[in-house]
Amino acid sequence: MAEALRVGIAGLGTVGASVARVLRDKAAELTRQCGRDIVVSAVSARDPKRDRGVDLNAAKWFDDPVKMAQAAEIDVFVELIGGDEGPAFAAVKTALEAGRHVVTANKALLAKHGVALAEIAEKKGVLLNYEAAVAGGIPVIKTMREAMAGNSVTRVFGILNGTCNYILTRMEAEGISFDACLKDAQRLGYAEADPTFDIEGHDTAHKLSILTSLAFGTKIAANDIYMEGISNITQADIRAAGDLGYRIKLLGVAQRTESGIEQRVHPTMVPTASVIAQVHGVINAVAIETDILGELLLSGPGAGGNATASAVIGDIADIAKSRPGFQHGPVFGRPARELKPYKKAQMRSHAGGYFIRLTVHDRIGVFAAIAKRMADNDISLESIVQHAISGEAAAQKTVILVTHETTEAAVRKAVDGITKDGHLTDKPQVIRIERAG
Ligand SMILES: NC(=O)c1ccc[n+]([C@@H]2O[C@H](COP(=O)([O-])OP(=O)(O)OC[C@H]3O[C@@H](n4cnc5c(N)ncnc54)[C@H](OP(=O)(O)O)[C@@H]3O)[C@@H](O)[C@H]2O)c1
């Protein structure tokens, strides 16, 4: 049998401790699958005394993950610390430069330094595997990088943040407010104490930027993503969406268009009957549309210790099965040096259907004025409905419009016009509609 693969794990938190536990519990099975043993030979975290729920005494302890990254005791450096700079970046870079394979679950790191790190890995002939960085346990990287050779991707989109999907699912199912759902999600451990990163779309954007690079062979451009979070979604939107045959999801979407590549993260209406609309709670899903295959949808657990460990261990097993001297495939599907600059499509030219919810004064002429603004901007309407508002707000009405395909620029101009007309009593709500099978 080949020599054992020696793994150093940096970070022994939710994911790191799970990886160590599964490597121990499934050691015999992994040896059968990989043709060699996989042993945890080194570990690093901040607190050497903390109980990790798994016996790590046989592994050498390192206070400094950067030292571990180049230690003679390891063949693979597994980075499970997190963060786009600091020890995670320093240690991954050091490991690659020292000719060690790297496995990481760190989307923030890849979104910022992925291409530079891939260049080092490819130069050194080592693997940089990152399955767990996008959609946790769902094997989307492998699917796109390996199983879809020859396919040209036209669009990739998905539910990439479990916290947001959990909140939107409960808002719809229980009719409770965004704030109440968020508090509950925090109490149950589905949302961080500071939820901004998840709720405002940053986490989805990091994952999307990696998928975009794989899909279109472009350099990662995480800072160039149009982003809107879910904190403005109200019960009125969820109910109106339901009445119209839609469900609201926070989607990350990357799409090739005539003017470049669109990368956007925003609340989106998808048809209630579509497959992605059936993805509830903390579950993630990724849809990939290609010229040969058509549309593929993968769904499953996007976070949590075991689900994420599953993807990390799959990456480690691939390294165990690889042989020295074997030419590894490029990290982002094409050689890092050949990744093209990302040509951003302007959000103003985004084409699609729109849901617009307006709260207006209940007076004569308002409805006609809204319809005129739409017509002036060549927006054709699929439906326009008004509802009286009862109780204290009886002097107001809700007007809900659904447009046929139009552009973002036209919708913004029309809504600005309606706002200037002075008919609105509240901020207008605009939600994009996404085509989904
Ligand atoms: N949690 C998930 O469901 C999930 C899903 C997908 C991807 N990920 C990614 O996986 C990575 C780890 O996430 P996590 O949830 O496991 O984080 P976590 O529970 O906060 O664990 C982080 C670990 O890093 C260690 N650490 C922090 N600074 C360190 C340093 N300077 N040197 C050595 N170790 C250091 C901590 O040590 P101490 O324990 O001693 O404090 C801890 O063990 C992140 O990149 C995250 O984005 C997580």
Short mmCIF file of C-alpha atoms and ligand atoms in Angstrom, two decimals:
data_model
loop_
_atom_site.label_atom_id
_atom_site.label_comp_id
_atom_site.label_asym_id
_atom_site.label_seq_id
_atom_site.Cartn_x
_atom_site.Cartn_y
_atom_site.Cartn_z
CA MET A 1 0.00 0.00 0.00
CA ALA A 2 1.17 3.56 -0.72
CA GLU A 3 2.45 5.64 2.19
CA ALA A 4 -0.14 7.32 4.40
CA LEU A 5 -1.29 10.81 3.42
CA ARG A 6 -0.41 13.15 6.30
CA VAL A 7 -2.93 15.89 6.92
CA GLY A 8 -2.46 19.06 8.99
CA ILE A 9 -5.69 20.72 10.09
CA ALA A 10 -5.57 24.44 10.92
CA GLY A 11 -8.74 25.52 12.74
CA LEU A 12 -10.57 23.08 15.01
CA GLY A 13 -13.92 24.85 15.29
CA THR A 14 -17.28 23.73 13.87
CA VAL A 15 -15.80 22.41 10.63
CA GLY A 16 -12.26 21.49 11.70
CA ALA A 17 -13.34 19.35 14.66
CA SER A 18 -15.94 17.59 12.46
CA VAL A 19 -13.30 16.84 9.83
CA ALA A 20 -10.99 15.34 12.49
CA ARG A 21 -13.88 13.26 13.89
CA VAL A 22 -15.01 11.91 10.52
CA LEU A 23 -11.42 11.10 9.48
CA ARG A 24 -11.17 9.03 12.67
CA ASP A 25 -14.59 7.36 12.44
CA LYS A 26 -14.33 6.57 8.71
CA ALA A 27 -10.60 5.72 8.61
CA ALA A 28 -11.02 2.14 7.39
CA GLU A 29 -13.56 3.08 4.72
CA LEU A 30 -11.38 5.95 3.46
CA THR A 31 -8.35 3.66 3.28
CA ARG A 32 -10.35 1.21 1.16
CA GLN A 33 -11.53 4.01 -1.12
CA CYS A 34 -8.19 5.81 -1.47
CA GLY A 35 -5.79 2.88 -1.39
CA ARG A 36 -3.81 4.44 1.45
CA ASP A 37 -4.33 5.64 5.01
CA ILE A 38 -5.19 9.25 5.77
CA VAL A 39 -3.76 10.38 9.11
CA VAL A 40 -4.07 13.66 10.98
CA SER A 41 -0.40 14.35 11.69
CA ALA A 42 -0.61 17.99 12.83
CA VAL A 43 -3.21 20.44 14.13
CA SER A 44 -3.35 24.13 14.93
CA ALA A 45 -5.90 26.36 16.66
CA ARG A 46 -5.76 29.21 19.17
CA ASP A 47 -6.49 27.31 22.37
CA PRO A 48 -4.43 24.11 22.84
CA LYS A 49 -6.42 23.15 25.96
CA ARG A 50 -9.93 23.23 24.52
CA ASP A 51 -11.71 19.87 24.23
CA ARG A 52 -12.44 19.31 20.53
CA GLY A 53 -14.52 16.18 21.13
CA VAL A 54 -11.91 14.02 19.41
CA ASP A 55 -8.55 12.70 20.62
CA LEU A 56 -5.83 14.61 18.76
CA ASN A 57 -2.90 13.63 21.00
CA ALA A 58 -1.18 11.71 18.21
CA ALA A 59 -1.01 14.87 16.08
CA LYS A 60 1.71 17.49 16.57
CA TRP A 61 0.32 20.76 17.92
CA PHE A 62 1.28 24.08 16.29
CA ASP A 63 0.44 27.44 17.83
CA ASP A 64 1.22 29.04 14.49
CA PRO A 65 -0.61 27.72 11.41
CA VAL A 66 2.00 29.31 9.13
CA LYS A 67 4.70 27.12 10.73
CA MET A 68 2.47 24.08 10.31
CA ALA A 69 1.89 24.97 6.65
CA GLN A 70 5.53 24.28 5.83
CA ALA A 71 6.21 21.58 8.43
CA ALA A 72 7.86 18.35 7.30
CA GLU A 73 5.07 16.41 9.06
CA ILE A 74 2.35 17.23 6.53
CA ASP A 75 1.50 16.54 2.87
CA VAL A 76 -1.81 18.42 2.90
CA PHE A 77 -2.66 21.67 4.66
CA VAL A 78 -6.36 21.93 5.54
CA GLU A 79 -7.34 25.54 6.25
CA LEU A 80 -10.47 25.85 8.41
CA ILE A 81 -9.70 29.10 10.23
CA GLY A 82 -11.65 31.58 8.10
CA GLY A 83 -11.10 35.22 7.12
CA ASP A 84 -9.77 36.72 3.91
CA GLU A 85 -6.44 37.89 5.35
CA GLY A 86 -4.43 37.16 8.51
CA PRO A 87 -3.35 33.63 9.41
CA ALA A 88 -5.62 31.90 6.86
CA PHE A 89 -4.14 33.75 3.89
CA ALA A 90 -0.56 33.64 5.17
CA ALA A 91 -0.74 29.93 5.93
CA VAL A 92 -2.40 28.89 2.65
CA LYS A 93 0.11 30.88 0.61
CA THR A 94 2.99 29.44 2.61
CA ALA A 95 1.70 25.88 2.21
CA LEU A 96 1.34 26.20 -1.58
CA GLU A 97 4.77 27.79 -1.92
CA ALA A 98 6.20 24.95 0.16
CA GLY A 99 4.66 22.45 -2.30
CA ARG A 100 1.89 21.24 0.01
CA HIS A 101 -1.58 20.49 -1.30
CA VAL A 102 -4.23 22.72 0.24
CA VAL A 103 -7.88 22.12 1.09
CA THR A 104 -9.94 25.07 2.27
CA ALA A 105 -13.60 25.88 3.04
CA ASN A 106 -12.85 29.60 3.04
CA LYS A 107 -14.97 31.48 0.46
CA ALA A 108 -13.87 34.91 1.71
CA LEU A 109 -10.22 34.00 1.11
CA LEU A 110 -10.89 32.63 -2.39
CA ALA A 111 -13.12 35.55 -3.35
CA LYS A 112 -10.21 37.88 -2.58
CA HIS A 113 -7.06 35.89 -3.37
CA GLY A 114 -8.33 32.82 -5.27
CA VAL A 115 -6.69 33.56 -8.62
CA ALA A 116 -3.29 34.47 -7.11
CA LEU A 117 -3.36 31.35 -4.95
CA ALA A 118 -4.39 29.22 -7.94
CA GLU A 119 -1.40 30.54 -9.88
CA ILE A 120 0.95 29.42 -7.12
CA ALA A 121 -0.73 25.99 -6.88
CA GLU A 122 -0.51 25.45 -10.63
CA LYS A 123 3.13 26.57 -10.74
CA LYS A 124 4.01 24.20 -7.92
CA GLY A 125 1.96 21.31 -9.35
CA VAL A 126 -0.14 20.90 -6.20
CA LEU A 127 -3.87 20.83 -5.64
CA LEU A 128 -5.90 23.67 -4.19
CA ASN A 129 -9.31 22.14 -3.44
CA TYR A 130 -12.22 24.18 -2.13
CA GLU A 131 -15.44 22.19 -2.51
CA ALA A 132 -16.75 23.28 0.91
CA ALA A 133 -16.30 26.98 0.13
CA VAL A 134 -19.48 27.12 -2.00
CA ALA A 135 -22.78 25.66 -0.79
CA GLY A 136 -21.16 23.58 1.98
CA GLY A 137 -21.84 19.89 1.40
CA ILE A 138 -23.17 20.22 -2.18
CA PRO A 139 -20.50 19.01 -4.66
CA VAL A 140 -20.98 21.91 -7.05
CA ILE A 141 -17.30 22.69 -7.69
CA LYS A 142 -16.56 19.15 -8.78
CA THR A 143 -19.70 19.08 -10.89
CA MET A 144 -18.78 22.27 -12.72
CA ARG A 145 -15.05 21.64 -12.96
CA GLU A 146 -15.05 17.96 -13.81
CA ALA A 147 -18.43 16.52 -14.69
CA MET A 148 -19.46 19.23 -17.17
CA ALA A 149 -16.42 19.28 -19.45
CA GLY A 150 -17.29 20.69 -22.85
CA ASN A 151 -20.45 22.41 -21.62
CA SER A 152 -20.72 26.17 -22.03
CA VAL A 153 -22.51 27.67 -19.05
CA THR A 154 -25.07 30.35 -19.85
CA ARG A 155 -26.33 31.01 -16.32
CA VAL A 156 -25.63 29.80 -12.83
CA PHE A 157 -27.81 30.78 -9.92
CA GLY A 158 -28.63 29.57 -6.49
CA ILE A 159 -29.72 29.83 -2.92
CA LEU A 160 -26.30 30.07 -1.34
CA ASN A 161 -27.04 31.33 2.16
CA GLY A 162 -28.97 29.13 4.57
CA THR A 163 -29.65 31.94 7.05
CA CYS A 164 -31.52 34.01 4.45
CA ASN A 165 -33.44 31.03 3.13
CA TYR A 166 -34.41 30.02 6.66
CA ILE A 167 -35.76 33.52 7.38
CA LEU A 168 -37.69 33.83 4.10
CA THR A 169 -39.14 30.33 4.52
CA ARG A 170 -40.43 31.10 8.01
CA MET A 171 -41.73 34.53 7.03
CA GLU A 172 -43.86 32.85 4.38
CA ALA A 173 -44.93 29.82 6.40
CA GLU A 174 -45.77 31.65 9.63
CA GLY A 175 -46.65 35.16 8.47
CA ILE A 176 -44.14 36.73 10.87
CA SER A 177 -41.92 39.77 10.30
CA PHE A 178 -38.31 39.79 9.12
CA ASP A 179 -37.14 41.08 12.53
CA ALA A 180 -38.99 38.36 14.47
CA CYS A 181 -37.59 35.64 12.17
CA LEU A 182 -34.07 36.99 12.47
CA LYS A 183 -34.24 37.00 16.28
CA ASP A 184 -35.44 33.41 16.26
CA ALA A 185 -32.73 32.38 13.79
CA GLN A 186 -30.13 33.93 16.13
CA ARG A 187 -31.60 32.11 19.14
CA LEU A 188 -31.47 28.78 17.27
CA GLY A 189 -27.91 29.34 16.02
CA TYR A 190 -28.87 29.75 12.34
CA ALA A 191 -27.78 33.40 12.29
CA GLU A 192 -24.72 35.16 13.71
CA ALA A 193 -24.97 37.77 16.48
CA ASP A 194 -24.00 40.28 13.77
CA PRO A 195 -26.03 38.97 10.84
CA THR A 196 -25.11 41.73 8.35
CA PHE A 197 -22.72 39.59 6.34
CA ASP A 198 -25.41 36.98 5.63
CA ILE A 199 -28.51 39.15 5.51
CA GLU A 200 -27.12 41.85 3.24
CA GLY A 201 -25.84 39.35 0.68
CA HIS A 202 -22.04 39.49 1.19
CA ASP A 203 -21.72 35.77 1.92
CA THR A 204 -23.77 34.89 -1.18
CA ALA A 205 -21.64 37.29 -3.24
CA HIS A 206 -18.40 35.57 -2.16
CA LYS A 207 -19.74 32.17 -3.21
CA LEU A 208 -21.21 33.55 -6.43
CA SER A 209 -17.88 35.11 -7.42
CA ILE A 210 -16.25 31.67 -7.31
CA LEU A 211 -19.04 30.07 -9.34
CA THR A 212 -18.81 32.88 -11.92
CA SER A 213 -15.11 32.24 -12.45
CA LEU A 214 -15.71 28.51 -12.91
CA ALA A 215 -18.71 29.09 -15.19
CA PHE A 216 -17.23 31.71 -17.50
CA GLY A 217 -13.46 31.34 -17.21
CA THR A 218 -13.06 34.86 -15.83
CA LYS A 219 -10.99 36.27 -12.99
CA ILE A 220 -12.83 36.40 -9.68
CA ALA A 221 -14.48 39.81 -9.21
CA ALA A 222 -16.24 39.68 -5.85
CA ASN A 223 -16.22 43.47 -5.45
CA ASP A 224 -18.09 44.01 -8.69
CA ILE A 225 -21.30 42.28 -7.70
CA TYR A 226 -24.64 44.08 -7.54
CA MET A 227 -25.97 43.37 -4.06
CA GLU A 228 -29.25 43.82 -2.20
CA GLY A 229 -30.09 41.93 0.99
CA ILE A 230 -33.39 40.68 2.40
CA SER A 231 -33.88 43.10 5.30
CA ASN A 232 -36.41 45.18 3.32
CA ILE A 233 -38.66 42.24 2.50
CA THR A 234 -42.01 42.59 4.23
CA GLN A 235 -45.05 40.41 4.77
CA ALA A 236 -46.82 42.54 2.14
CA ASP A 237 -44.23 41.41 -0.45
CA ILE A 238 -44.42 37.76 0.57
CA ARG A 239 -48.24 37.75 0.41
CA ALA A 240 -48.35 39.59 -2.91
CA ALA A 241 -45.75 37.20 -4.36
CA GLY A 242 -47.87 34.23 -3.24
CA ASP A 243 -51.03 35.71 -4.78
CA LEU A 244 -49.20 36.14 -8.09
CA GLY A 245 -47.75 32.59 -8.12
CA TYR A 246 -44.25 33.47 -6.93
CA ARG A 247 -42.03 32.85 -3.93
CA ILE A 248 -39.25 35.17 -2.76
CA LYS A 249 -35.71 33.77 -2.50
CA LEU A 250 -32.36 35.47 -2.06
CA LEU A 251 -30.53 34.36 -5.19
CA GLY A 252 -27.01 34.84 -6.44
CA VAL A 253 -27.15 34.94 -10.23
CA ALA A 254 -24.33 34.99 -12.78
CA GLN A 255 -25.32 35.21 -16.40
CA ARG A 256 -23.67 35.82 -19.72
CA THR A 257 -25.33 38.70 -21.60
CA GLU A 258 -24.50 40.61 -24.78
CA SER A 259 -22.92 43.42 -22.78
CA GLY A 260 -20.83 41.24 -20.46
CA ILE A 261 -21.39 39.10 -17.41
CA GLU A 262 -24.05 39.95 -14.87
CA GLN A 263 -23.30 39.09 -11.28
CA ARG A 264 -26.10 40.00 -8.91
CA VAL A 265 -27.35 39.08 -5.47
CA HIS A 266 -30.86 40.21 -4.54
CA PRO A 267 -34.26 39.05 -3.37
CA THR A 268 -35.86 37.42 -6.37
CA MET A 269 -39.31 36.17 -7.26
CA VAL A 270 -39.28 32.67 -8.68
CA PRO A 271 -42.39 30.81 -9.88
CA THR A 272 -43.87 28.83 -6.97
CA ALA A 273 -43.98 25.73 -9.19
CA SER A 274 -40.23 25.90 -10.05
CA VAL A 275 -37.86 23.40 -8.48
CA ILE A 276 -35.75 26.05 -6.77
CA ALA A 277 -38.88 27.45 -5.08
CA GLN A 278 -39.22 24.11 -3.25
CA VAL A 279 -35.86 24.60 -1.50
CA HIS A 280 -36.81 25.49 2.07
CA GLY A 281 -35.13 26.39 5.34
CA VAL A 282 -31.34 26.20 5.68
CA ILE A 283 -31.00 24.06 2.54
CA ASN A 284 -28.92 25.48 -0.35
CA ALA A 285 -29.38 24.90 -4.07
CA VAL A 286 -27.41 25.68 -7.21
CA ALA A 287 -28.85 25.65 -10.73
CA ILE A 288 -26.47 25.44 -13.68
CA GLU A 289 -27.70 26.06 -17.21
CA THR A 290 -25.56 24.90 -20.12
CA ASP A 291 -25.78 24.47 -23.86
CA ILE A 292 -25.35 20.68 -23.82
CA LEU A 293 -26.89 19.52 -20.57
CA GLY A 294 -29.73 22.01 -20.14
CA GLU A 295 -30.55 22.90 -16.54
CA LEU A 296 -29.18 20.95 -13.60
CA LEU A 297 -30.20 21.64 -10.01
CA LEU A 298 -28.22 20.44 -7.04
CA SER A 299 -29.61 20.92 -3.55
CA GLY A 300 -28.58 19.90 -0.08
CA PRO A 301 -27.11 21.09 3.21
CA GLY A 302 -25.04 24.22 2.68
CA ALA A 303 -23.52 24.51 6.16
CA GLY A 304 -22.97 22.77 9.47
CA GLY A 305 -20.04 20.76 10.78
CA ASN A 306 -20.76 17.37 9.23
CA ALA A 307 -22.10 18.57 5.87
CA THR A 308 -19.11 20.85 5.38
CA ALA A 309 -16.72 18.14 6.61
CA SER A 310 -18.15 15.84 3.94
CA ALA A 311 -16.96 18.21 1.21
CA VAL A 312 -13.58 18.79 2.90
CA ILE A 313 -12.98 15.05 3.20
CA GLY A 314 -13.96 14.51 -0.44
CA ASP A 315 -11.23 17.03 -1.33
CA ILE A 316 -8.68 15.29 0.91
CA ALA A 317 -9.60 11.89 -0.60
CA ASP A 318 -8.99 13.28 -4.11
CA ILE A 319 -5.50 14.24 -3.02
CA ALA A 320 -4.96 10.80 -1.46
CA LYS A 321 -5.94 9.20 -4.78
CA SER A 322 -3.76 11.51 -6.91
CA ARG A 323 -0.24 10.35 -7.74
CA PRO A 324 3.00 12.35 -7.73
CA GLY A 325 3.87 13.66 -11.18
CA PHE A 326 0.26 13.39 -12.33
CA GLN A 327 -0.80 16.60 -14.07
CA HIS A 328 -3.65 18.04 -11.97
CA GLY A 329 -6.48 19.97 -13.59
CA PRO A 330 -6.44 23.74 -13.10
CA VAL A 331 -8.00 25.16 -9.93
CA PHE A 332 -10.76 27.18 -11.61
CA GLY A 333 -11.25 24.87 -14.58
CA ARG A 334 -8.86 26.84 -16.84
CA PRO A 335 -5.21 27.71 -16.10
CA ALA A 336 -5.25 30.64 -13.66
CA ARG A 337 -3.04 32.75 -15.97
CA GLU A 338 -5.54 32.32 -18.78
CA LEU A 339 -8.60 33.43 -16.83
CA LYS A 340 -10.00 36.41 -18.73
CA PRO A 341 -10.64 39.78 -17.12
CA TYR A 342 -14.21 39.99 -15.94
CA LYS A 343 -16.31 42.22 -18.20
CA LYS A 344 -19.13 43.52 -16.07
CA ALA A 345 -22.58 43.98 -17.57
CA GLN A 346 -24.15 47.14 -16.17
CA MET A 347 -27.10 46.51 -13.89
CA ARG A 348 -29.04 49.19 -15.77
CA SER A 349 -29.13 46.93 -18.82
CA HIS A 350 -30.42 43.89 -16.90
CA ALA A 351 -33.48 42.55 -18.71
CA GLY A 352 -36.29 40.72 -16.97
CA GLY A 353 -39.69 40.95 -15.38
CA TYR A 354 -40.28 43.14 -12.33
CA PHE A 355 -42.64 43.20 -9.37
CA ILE A 356 -43.32 46.73 -8.15
CA ARG A 357 -45.30 47.44 -4.98
CA LEU A 358 -46.35 51.03 -4.38
CA THR A 359 -48.18 52.51 -1.39
CA VAL A 360 -50.03 55.58 -2.65
CA HIS A 361 -52.52 58.25 -1.59
CA ASP A 362 -56.06 57.05 -2.23
CA ARG A 363 -57.10 59.82 -4.60
CA ILE A 364 -58.37 60.20 -8.12
CA GLY A 365 -55.79 60.13 -10.91
CA VAL A 366 -53.06 58.20 -9.09
CA PHE A 367 -53.70 54.93 -10.90
CA ALA A 368 -53.71 56.66 -14.28
CA ALA A 369 -50.50 58.57 -13.46
CA ILE A 370 -48.71 55.33 -12.58
CA ALA A 371 -49.88 53.64 -15.77
CA LYS A 372 -48.66 56.67 -17.78
CA ARG A 373 -45.18 56.55 -16.24
CA MET A 374 -44.97 52.90 -17.21
CA ALA A 375 -46.09 53.56 -20.76
CA ASP A 376 -43.71 56.53 -21.11
CA ASN A 377 -40.84 54.14 -20.36
CA ASP A 378 -42.08 51.45 -22.75
CA ILE A 379 -42.88 49.10 -19.91
CA SER A 380 -45.61 46.68 -20.76
CA LEU A 381 -47.58 45.36 -17.80
CA GLU A 382 -48.61 41.80 -17.19
CA SER A 383 -50.86 42.93 -14.36
CA ILE A 384 -51.74 45.96 -12.27
CA VAL A 385 -53.86 45.53 -9.17
CA GLN A 386 -54.87 47.92 -6.43
CA HIS A 387 -55.95 47.03 -2.92
CA ALA A 388 -57.56 49.28 -0.36
CA ILE A 389 -55.73 49.47 2.96
CA SER A 390 -58.03 49.29 5.96
CA GLY A 391 -57.64 50.73 9.44
CA GLU A 392 -55.46 53.74 10.21
CA ALA A 393 -54.04 53.84 6.70
CA ALA A 394 -57.45 53.99 5.02
CA ALA A 395 -56.43 57.06 3.02
CA GLN A 396 -53.85 54.91 1.22
CA LYS A 397 -53.87 52.14 -1.34
CA THR A 398 -51.43 49.48 -2.44
CA VAL A 399 -50.76 49.21 -6.15
CA ILE A 400 -48.99 46.08 -7.37
CA LEU A 401 -47.56 45.92 -10.85
CA VAL A 402 -45.95 43.00 -12.63
CA THR A 403 -44.09 43.88 -15.81
CA HIS A 404 -43.31 41.86 -18.89
CA GLU A 405 -39.61 41.75 -19.78
CA THR A 406 -38.13 45.22 -19.59
CA THR A 407 -34.86 46.76 -18.45
CA GLU A 408 -33.64 47.87 -15.05
CA ALA A 409 -33.03 51.36 -16.47
CA ALA A 410 -36.65 51.68 -17.60
CA VAL A 411 -38.01 50.48 -14.26
CA ARG A 412 -35.79 52.84 -12.28
CA LYS A 413 -36.83 55.78 -14.47
CA ALA A 414 -40.52 54.94 -14.15
CA VAL A 415 -40.34 54.50 -10.37
CA ASP A 416 -38.33 57.73 -10.00
CA GLY A 417 -41.02 59.49 -12.03
CA ILE A 418 -43.81 58.09 -9.87
CA THR A 419 -41.90 59.17 -6.75
CA LYS A 420 -41.49 62.70 -8.15
CA ASP A 421 -45.22 62.85 -8.97
CA GLY A 422 -45.78 62.89 -5.20
CA HIS A 423 -48.28 60.05 -5.05
CA LEU A 424 -46.28 57.70 -2.82
CA THR A 425 -46.73 57.52 0.95
CA ASP A 426 -43.96 54.95 1.49
CA LYS A 427 -40.73 53.78 -0.19
CA PRO A 428 -41.47 51.87 -3.41
CA GLN A 429 -40.56 48.18 -3.42
CA VAL A 430 -39.03 46.66 -6.56
CA ILE A 431 -38.24 42.94 -6.78
CA ARG A 432 -36.79 41.28 -9.87
CA ILE A 433 -38.43 38.17 -11.28
CA GLU A 434 -36.13 35.32 -12.31
CA ARG A 435 -36.92 32.72 -14.91
CA ALA A 436 -36.59 29.26 -13.31
CA GLY A 437 -37.63 25.79 -14.42
N1 LIG B 1 -19.51 26.50 9.83
C1 LIG B 1 -20.02 26.17 8.64
O1 LIG B 1 -21.12 25.63 8.53
C2 LIG B 1 -19.21 26.43 7.39
C3 LIG B 1 -19.73 26.04 6.14
C4 LIG B 1 -18.97 26.25 4.98
C5 LIG B 1 -17.75 26.86 5.08
N2 LIG B 1 -17.27 27.26 6.31
C6 LIG B 1 -15.97 27.90 6.37
O2 LIG B 1 -15.10 27.09 7.14
C7 LIG B 1 -14.16 27.90 7.83
C8 LIG B 1 -14.20 27.58 9.33
O3 LIG B 1 -15.50 27.85 9.81
P1 LIG B 1 -15.99 27.38 11.25
O4 LIG B 1 -17.44 27.62 11.30
O5 LIG B 1 -15.47 26.03 11.57
O6 LIG B 1 -15.25 28.46 12.18
P2 LIG B 1 -15.04 28.42 13.78
O7 LIG B 1 -15.95 27.47 14.41
O8 LIG B 1 -15.05 29.84 14.22
O9 LIG B 1 -13.55 27.85 13.93
C9 LIG B 1 -12.42 28.60 13.59
C10 LIG B 1 -11.20 27.87 14.14
O10 LIG B 1 -10.04 28.61 13.75
C11 LIG B 1 -9.16 28.68 14.86
N3 LIG B 1 -8.33 29.87 14.74
C12 LIG B 1 -8.72 31.18 14.75
N4 LIG B 1 -7.63 31.97 14.64
C13 LIG B 1 -6.57 31.16 14.57
C14 LIG B 1 -5.17 31.35 14.45
N5 LIG B 1 -4.66 32.59 14.40
N6 LIG B 1 -4.37 30.29 14.42
C15 LIG B 1 -4.86 29.02 14.47
N7 LIG B 1 -6.17 28.77 14.57
C16 LIG B 1 -7.00 29.82 14.61
C17 LIG B 1 -10.06 28.72 16.09
O11 LIG B 1 -9.31 28.29 17.21
P3 LIG B 1 -9.96 28.14 18.69
O12 LIG B 1 -11.00 27.06 18.55
O13 LIG B 1 -8.83 27.71 19.54
O14 LIG B 1 -10.54 29.47 19.03
C18 LIG B 1 -11.16 27.72 15.66
O15 LIG B 1 -10.81 26.42 16.00
C19 LIG B 1 -14.51 29.35 7.47
O16 LIG B 1 -13.73 29.77 6.38
C20 LIG B 1 -15.97 29.25 7.04
O17 LIG B 1 -16.36 30.27 6.16
C21 LIG B 1 -17.98 27.05 7.45
#
